[in-house]
Backbone as CSV, one residue per row, in Angstrom:
resi,resn,N_x,N_y,N_z,CA_x,CA_y,CA_z,C_x,C_y,C_z
1,UNK,0.766,-1.271,-0.049,-0.051,0.029,0.003,0.926,1.213,-0.004
2,UNK,0.391,2.316,-0.643,1.310,3.454,-0.741,1.381,4.313,0.587
3,UNK,2.457,5.101,0.643,2.458,5.878,1.940,1.751,7.184,1.715
4,UNK,1.059,7.567,0.649,0.346,8.797,0.567,1.266,9.807,-0.158
5,UNK,0.712,11.167,0.142,1.297,12.156,-0.539,2.709,12.582,-0.090
6,UNK,2.768,12.409,1.235,4.161,12.880,1.964,4.786,11.691,2.417
7,UNK,6.116,11.575,1.763,6.894,10.471,2.100,7.987,10.800,3.442
8,UNK,8.126,9.981,4.223,8.831,10.223,5.350,10.452,10.250,4.998
9,UNK,11.241,11.175,5.644,12.492,11.178,5.436,13.163,10.174,6.090
10,UNK,14.366,9.869,5.596,15.102,8.761,6.191,15.506,8.884,7.706
11,UNK,15.437,10.249,8.107,15.761,10.617,9.576,14.527,10.166,10.416
12,UNK,13.326,9.833,9.806,12.263,9.448,10.571,12.442,8.052,11.127
13,UNK,13.320,7.302,10.622,13.554,5.798,11.016,14.784,5.660,11.762
14,UNK,15.031,6.249,12.768,16.235,6.178,13.655,16.067,4.992,14.526
15,UNK,17.371,4.476,14.658,17.481,3.317,15.632,18.291,3.689,16.690
16,UNK,17.698,3.775,17.809,18.540,4.079,19.180,19.115,2.837,19.754
17,UNK,20.420,2.829,20.136,20.977,1.705,20.798,20.434,1.742,22.399
18,UNK,20.150,0.554,22.919,19.746,0.448,24.310,21.090,0.394,25.049
19,UNK,20.955,0.776,26.415,22.009,0.598,27.391,22.832,-0.823,27.324
20,UNK,22.031,-1.838,27.237,22.594,-3.075,27.223,23.519,-3.240,26.026
21,UNK,23.128,-2.691,24.764,23.891,-2.852,23.597,25.073,-2.063,23.879
22,UNK,25.027,-0.848,24.399,26.226,0.082,24.545,27.148,-0.653,25.514
23,UNK,26.603,-1.367,26.486,27.598,-1.992,27.606,28.247,-3.192,26.946
24,UNK,27.638,-3.804,26.032,28.156,-4.979,25.448,29.010,-4.603,24.274
25,UNK,28.798,-3.307,23.726,29.584,-2.880,22.513,29.191,-3.228,21.297
26,UNK,27.881,-3.824,21.211,27.342,-4.192,19.980,26.420,-3.196,19.378
27,UNK,26.531,-1.999,19.724,25.865,-0.870,19.197,26.086,-0.697,17.723
28,UNK,25.099,-0.378,17.030,25.132,-0.409,15.543,25.780,1.057,15.229
29,UNK,25.876,1.959,16.232,26.363,3.451,15.829,27.777,3.156,15.859
30,UNK,28.485,3.745,14.895,30.034,3.934,14.844,30.557,4.742,15.944
31,UNK,31.503,4.390,16.512,32.278,5.137,17.467,33.618,5.808,16.707
32,UNK,33.302,6.760,16.167,34.276,7.694,15.575,35.013,8.511,16.491
33,UNK,34.455,9.031,17.545,35.189,9.839,18.414,36.230,9.067,19.154
34,UNK,36.101,7.850,19.610,37.204,7.139,20.148,38.387,6.891,19.194
35,UNK,37.996,6.562,18.062,39.040,6.336,16.801,39.823,7.849,16.697
36,UNK,39.164,8.712,16.528,39.823,10.035,16.338,40.726,10.455,17.611
37,UNK,40.345,10.119,18.705,41.093,10.414,19.882,42.351,9.373,19.998
38,UNK,42.102,8.287,19.554,43.276,7.356,19.605,44.071,7.797,18.558
39,UNK,43.955,8.128,17.489,44.716,8.801,16.388,45.584,9.991,16.747
40,UNK,44.756,10.913,17.531,45.393,12.087,18.078,46.501,11.792,19.032
41,UNK,46.156,10.824,19.901,47.183,10.396,20.833,48.351,9.842,20.226
42,UNK,48.127,8.877,19.097,49.321,8.415,18.473,50.185,9.404,17.883
43,UNK,49.557,10.444,17.138,50.212,11.593,16.548,51.123,12.384,17.583
44,UNK,50.607,12.577,18.814,51.438,13.246,19.777,52.546,12.479,20.187
45,UNK,52.402,11.209,20.419,53.511,10.363,20.715,54.661,10.299,19.634
46,UNK,54.287,10.410,18.383,55.198,10.122,17.250,56.113,11.578,17.118
47,UNK,55.500,12.725,17.484,56.039,13.999,17.204,57.119,14.455,18.307
48,UNK,57.990,15.323,17.971,58.956,15.751,19.067,58.429,16.653,19.878
49,UNK,58.776,16.760,21.120,58.238,17.433,22.154,58.311,18.795,21.975
50,UNK,59.425,19.307,21.314,59.598,20.741,21.052,58.641,21.186,19.965
51,UNK,58.413,20.373,19.113,57.609,20.724,17.782,56.182,20.753,18.245
52,UNK,55.787,19.811,19.092,54.367,19.805,19.490,53.959,20.984,20.256
53,UNK,54.990,21.526,21.191,54.639,22.763,22.102,54.353,23.866,21.133
54,UNK,55.338,24.019,20.213,55.159,25.200,19.157,53.697,25.070,18.394
55,UNK,53.453,23.850,17.950,52.233,23.655,17.220,50.975,23.789,18.146
56,UNK,51.101,23.393,19.465,49.987,23.624,20.233,49.755,25.093,20.592
57,UNK,50.663,25.871,20.688,50.652,27.489,20.883,49.961,27.974,19.651
58,UNK,50.460,27.516,18.592,49.711,28.203,17.173,48.138,27.773,17.134
59,UNK,47.944,26.507,17.517,46.496,25.879,17.487,45.750,26.774,18.452
60,UNK,46.206,26.999,19.684,45.502,27.966,20.636,45.291,29.253,20.122
61,UNK,46.236,29.861,19.555,46.007,31.184,18.800,44.977,31.243,17.782
62,UNK,45.038,30.109,17.034,43.974,29.949,15.928,42.522,29.755,16.527
63,UNK,42.457,29.023,17.592,41.183,28.821,18.030,40.495,30.067,18.559
64,UNK,41.448,30.837,19.430,40.981,32.160,20.004,40.512,33.120,18.966
65,UNK,41.158,33.193,17.719,40.981,34.020,16.743,39.774,33.649,15.808
66,UNK,39.428,32.484,16.036,38.304,32.037,15.049,36.865,32.610,15.650
67,UNK,36.308,33.452,14.820,35.008,33.992,15.206,33.966,33.627,14.387
68,UNK,32.724,33.913,14.860,31.549,33.426,14.229,30.918,34.684,13.330
69,UNK,30.464,34.252,12.192,29.896,35.370,11.290,30.833,36.437,10.902
70,UNK,30.454,37.627,11.114,31.225,38.805,10.780,32.195,39.277,11.799
71,UNK,32.266,38.630,13.110,33.030,38.918,14.197,34.553,38.951,13.590
72,UNK,34.903,37.901,12.907,36.276,37.804,12.407,36.611,38.844,11.389
73,UNK,35.613,39.476,10.648,35.943,40.531,9.835,35.812,41.908,10.284
74,UNK,34.919,42.299,11.117,34.652,43.526,11.792,34.860,43.344,13.327
75,UNK,35.823,44.124,13.942,36.036,44.222,15.229,35.128,45.226,15.859
76,UNK,34.384,44.707,16.881,33.378,45.489,17.601,33.748,45.452,18.985
77,UNK,33.794,46.534,19.542,34.056,46.654,21.135,32.706,47.014,21.680
78,UNK,31.896,46.255,22.176,30.759,46.597,23.008,30.816,46.946,24.314
79,UNK,30.856,48.098,24.819,30.970,48.561,26.248,29.910,47.764,27.138
80,UNK,28.808,47.579,26.537,27.887,46.974,27.382,27.930,45.559,27.644
81,UNK,28.668,45.074,26.748,28.766,43.518,26.677,29.565,43.014,27.988
82,UNK,28.915,42.141,28.675,29.329,41.550,30.035,30.221,40.281,29.568
83,UNK,31.527,40.342,29.703,32.169,39.078,29.441,32.265,38.329,30.554
84,UNK,31.962,36.982,30.402,32.051,36.037,31.440,33.210,35.898,32.129
85,UNK,33.349,36.000,33.574,34.588,35.614,34.208,34.608,34.403,34.666
86,UNK,35.621,33.536,34.092,35.843,32.337,34.519,36.756,32.223,35.630
87,UNK,36.398,31.832,36.872,37.278,31.629,37.949,37.421,30.358,38.257
88,UNK,38.793,29.852,38.292,39.136,28.508,38.561,38.899,28.219,40.175
89,UNK,38.672,27.044,40.462,38.510,26.754,41.925,39.831,27.040,42.782
90,UNK,40.890,26.903,41.992,42.273,27.087,42.703,42.441,28.451,42.868
91,UNK,41.827,29.280,42.145,42.187,30.747,42.241,41.181,31.542,43.219
92,UNK,40.153,30.836,43.554,39.205,31.387,44.427,39.704,31.780,45.846
93,UNK,39.598,32.923,46.374,40.164,33.443,47.574,39.071,33.278,48.586
94,UNK,39.101,32.269,49.461,38.100,32.011,50.337,38.199,32.995,51.463
95,UNK,39.304,33.490,51.844,39.412,34.536,52.867,38.817,35.879,52.470
96,UNK,38.667,36.136,51.311,38.100,37.524,50.886,36.644,37.516,51.090
97,UNK,36.128,38.603,51.712,34.739,38.716,51.902,34.342,39.659,50.913
98,UNK,33.073,39.249,50.331,32.444,40.080,49.230,31.613,41.090,49.831
99,UNK,31.427,42.101,49.114,30.475,43.182,49.445,29.105,42.685,49.137
100,UNK,28.254,42.898,49.944,26.761,42.752,49.849,25.968,43.681,49.107
101,UNK,25.132,43.414,48.259,24.180,44.416,47.704,23.361,45.152,48.729
102,UNK,22.815,46.310,48.361,21.968,46.924,49.291,20.829,46.070,49.703
103,UNK,20.280,45.412,48.732,18.924,44.622,49.030,19.462,43.436,50.025
104,UNK,20.558,42.919,49.894,20.940,41.776,50.704,21.335,42.141,51.972
105,UNK,21.862,43.452,52.224,22.333,44.130,53.474,20.969,44.439,54.142
106,UNK,20.013,44.962,53.538,18.684,45.239,54.065,17.928,44.030,54.592
107,UNK,17.996,42.919,53.797,17.309,41.679,54.130,18.052,41.095,55.409
108,UNK,19.449,41.193,55.484,20.006,40.813,56.769,19.696,41.550,58.021
109,UNK,19.679,42.795,57.672,19.306,43.718,58.956,17.875,43.475,59.348
110,UNK,16.944,43.170,58.378,15.453,43.034,58.696,15.498,41.641,59.565
111,UNK,16.119,40.696,59.116,16.208,39.394,59.755,16.650,39.527,61.292
112,UNK,17.764,40.237,61.347,18.449,40.339,62.682,17.400,41.294,63.582
113,UNK,16.954,42.312,63.193,15.828,43.002,63.862,14.730,42.151,64.266
114,UNK,14.212,41.260,63.349,13.116,40.426,63.865,13.518,39.514,64.879
115,UNK,14.578,38.734,64.789,15.245,38.012,65.904,15.310,38.588,67.197
116,UNK,15.875,39.899,67.025,16.002,40.572,68.393,14.722,40.967,68.973
117,UNK,13.656,41.212,68.063,12.511,41.591,68.603,11.787,40.373,69.448
118,UNK,11.881,39.339,68.607,11.307,37.967,69.084,11.985,37.501,70.459
119,UNK,13.124,37.820,70.558,13.984,37.571,71.950,13.270,38.413,73.002
120,UNK,13.179,39.720,72.698,12.622,40.682,73.718,11.118,40.246,73.995
121,UNK,10.397,39.644,72.929,8.871,39.364,72.997,8.913,38.247,74.202
122,UNK,10.025,37.185,73.827,9.886,36.073,74.813,10.213,36.466,76.288
123,UNK,11.080,37.463,76.412,11.353,37.920,77.688,10.278,38.837,78.280
124,UNK,9.359,39.297,77.649,8.315,40.167,77.980,8.679,41.517,78.118
125,UNK,9.611,41.947,77.408,10.128,43.506,77.587,9.499,44.356,76.550
126,UNK,8.890,43.874,75.552,8.295,44.801,74.518,6.844,45.253,74.977
127,UNK,6.367,46.305,74.482,5.117,46.863,74.769,4.050,45.885,74.523
128,UNK,4.021,45.166,73.247,3.030,44.240,72.889,3.106,43.005,73.872
129,UNK,4.394,42.585,74.323,4.295,41.522,75.160,3.747,41.780,76.574
130,UNK,3.849,43.223,76.864,3.136,43.627,78.269,1.724,43.430,78.162
131,UNK,1.241,44.006,76.912,-0.188,43.911,76.794,-0.752,42.601,76.663
132,UNK,0.048,41.540,76.073,-0.479,40.289,75.867,-0.451,39.710,77.399
133,UNK,0.481,40.019,78.088,0.681,39.325,79.335,-0.487,40.059,80.222
134,UNK,-0.867,41.244,80.128,-1.935,41.641,80.898,-3.319,41.023,80.438
135,UNK,-3.479,40.892,79.204,-4.679,40.274,78.647,-4.690,38.768,79.061
136,UNK,-3.553,37.989,79.172,-3.577,36.629,79.711,-4.144,36.617,81.104
137,UNK,-3.463,37.582,81.927,-3.694,37.563,83.420,-5.344,37.735,83.584
138,UNK,-5.847,38.797,82.752,-7.135,38.985,82.839,-8.091,37.899,82.534
139,UNK,-7.663,37.069,81.572,-8.440,35.918,80.939,-8.228,34.789,82.003
140,UNK,-7.260,34.747,82.736,-7.035,33.706,83.573,-7.854,33.868,84.872
141,UNK,-7.912,35.191,85.208,-8.810,35.662,86.311,-10.339,35.514,85.986
142,UNK,-10.690,35.718,84.934,-12.117,35.579,84.317,-12.365,34.033,84.512
143,UNK,-11.495,33.202,84.002,-11.812,31.691,83.956,-11.729,31.220,85.491
144,UNK,-10.788,31.841,86.246,-10.827,31.264,87.697,-12.324,31.641,88.374
145,UNK,-12.533,32.889,88.117,-13.944,33.252,88.633,-15.148,32.375,88.142
146,UNK,-15.105,32.069,86.802,-16.093,31.266,86.328,-16.142,29.799,86.806
147,UNK,-14.986,29.296,87.069,-14.685,27.978,87.519,-15.343,27.960,88.979
148,UNK,-14.985,28.951,89.872,-15.604,29.094,91.156,-17.087,29.217,91.187
149,UNK,-17.467,29.945,90.290,-19.037,30.045,90.232,-19.732,28.942,89.774
150,UNK,-19.168,28.107,88.882,-19.582,26.807,88.472,-19.592,25.769,89.636
151,UNK,-18.480,25.944,90.431,-18.287,24.937,91.649,-19.616,25.354,92.747
152,UNK,-19.603,26.630,92.919,-20.707,27.071,93.854,-22.144,26.673,93.390
153,UNK,-22.394,26.736,91.987,-23.844,26.345,91.589,-23.842,24.778,91.696
154,UNK,-22.765,24.087,91.452,-22.774,22.516,91.561,-23.067,22.245,93.053
155,UNK,-22.587,22.938,93.917,-22.611,22.851,95.310,-24.027,23.123,95.731
156,UNK,-24.662,24.078,95.233,-25.907,24.556,95.401,-26.892,23.564,95.001
157,UNK,-26.867,22.971,93.714,-27.676,21.824,93.207,-27.555,20.677,94.024
158,UNK,-26.307,20.273,94.456,-26.263,19.144,95.398,-27.077,19.203,96.571
159,UNK,-27.061,20.287,97.096,-27.783,20.730,98.574,-29.300,20.535,98.200
160,UNK,-29.560,21.051,97.209,-31.082,21.071,96.934,-31.610,19.581,96.696
161,UNK,-30.840,18.695,95.903,-31.106,17.436,95.768,-30.931,16.540,97.164
162,UNK,-30.216,17.049,97.882,-29.982,16.458,99.110,-31.232,16.790,100.084
163,UNK,-31.588,17.926,100.075,-32.831,18.367,100.873,-34.210,17.770,100.192
164,UNK,-34.216,17.635,98.847,-35.363,16.946,98.214,-35.488,15.655,98.773
165,UNK,-34.353,14.775,99.000,-34.484,13.551,99.218,-34.925,13.351,100.720
166,UNK,-34.629,14.233,101.586,-34.850,14.153,102.932,-36.348,14.211,103.253
């Protein structure tokens, strides 16, 4: 039967190798990278050490000058372009303290002030804490009075029941 108006491209029938095939080394995909790497290692071993140093320096220069598009033709210095600073782990100075931004500084101050306020609140030294403690004392007093009143009413009911039985 025909496939219709549009025929699939060959990329539509891709075969992916499974992890088992990769581990066994029976993957249908060619391993060109390893071959190239092995050839490169062999070339380095065969060359003289002095020549390879000179050539590697030249290669590094070629790589750094190779630009995309018109960058190689036209030199443009963009003052607004932020160049990424690559800091190696060895070069990082752990003793150096970094300046905090204004927002970070304000956030730290806010957290410290809140912690200080909460400590004072626990100790009962703030105005709000005093008001809360007064309110608690008033509520405890009211509850104690209500409990005493219930006890008296209960005792009065028991007396009436006792009198009614007699």
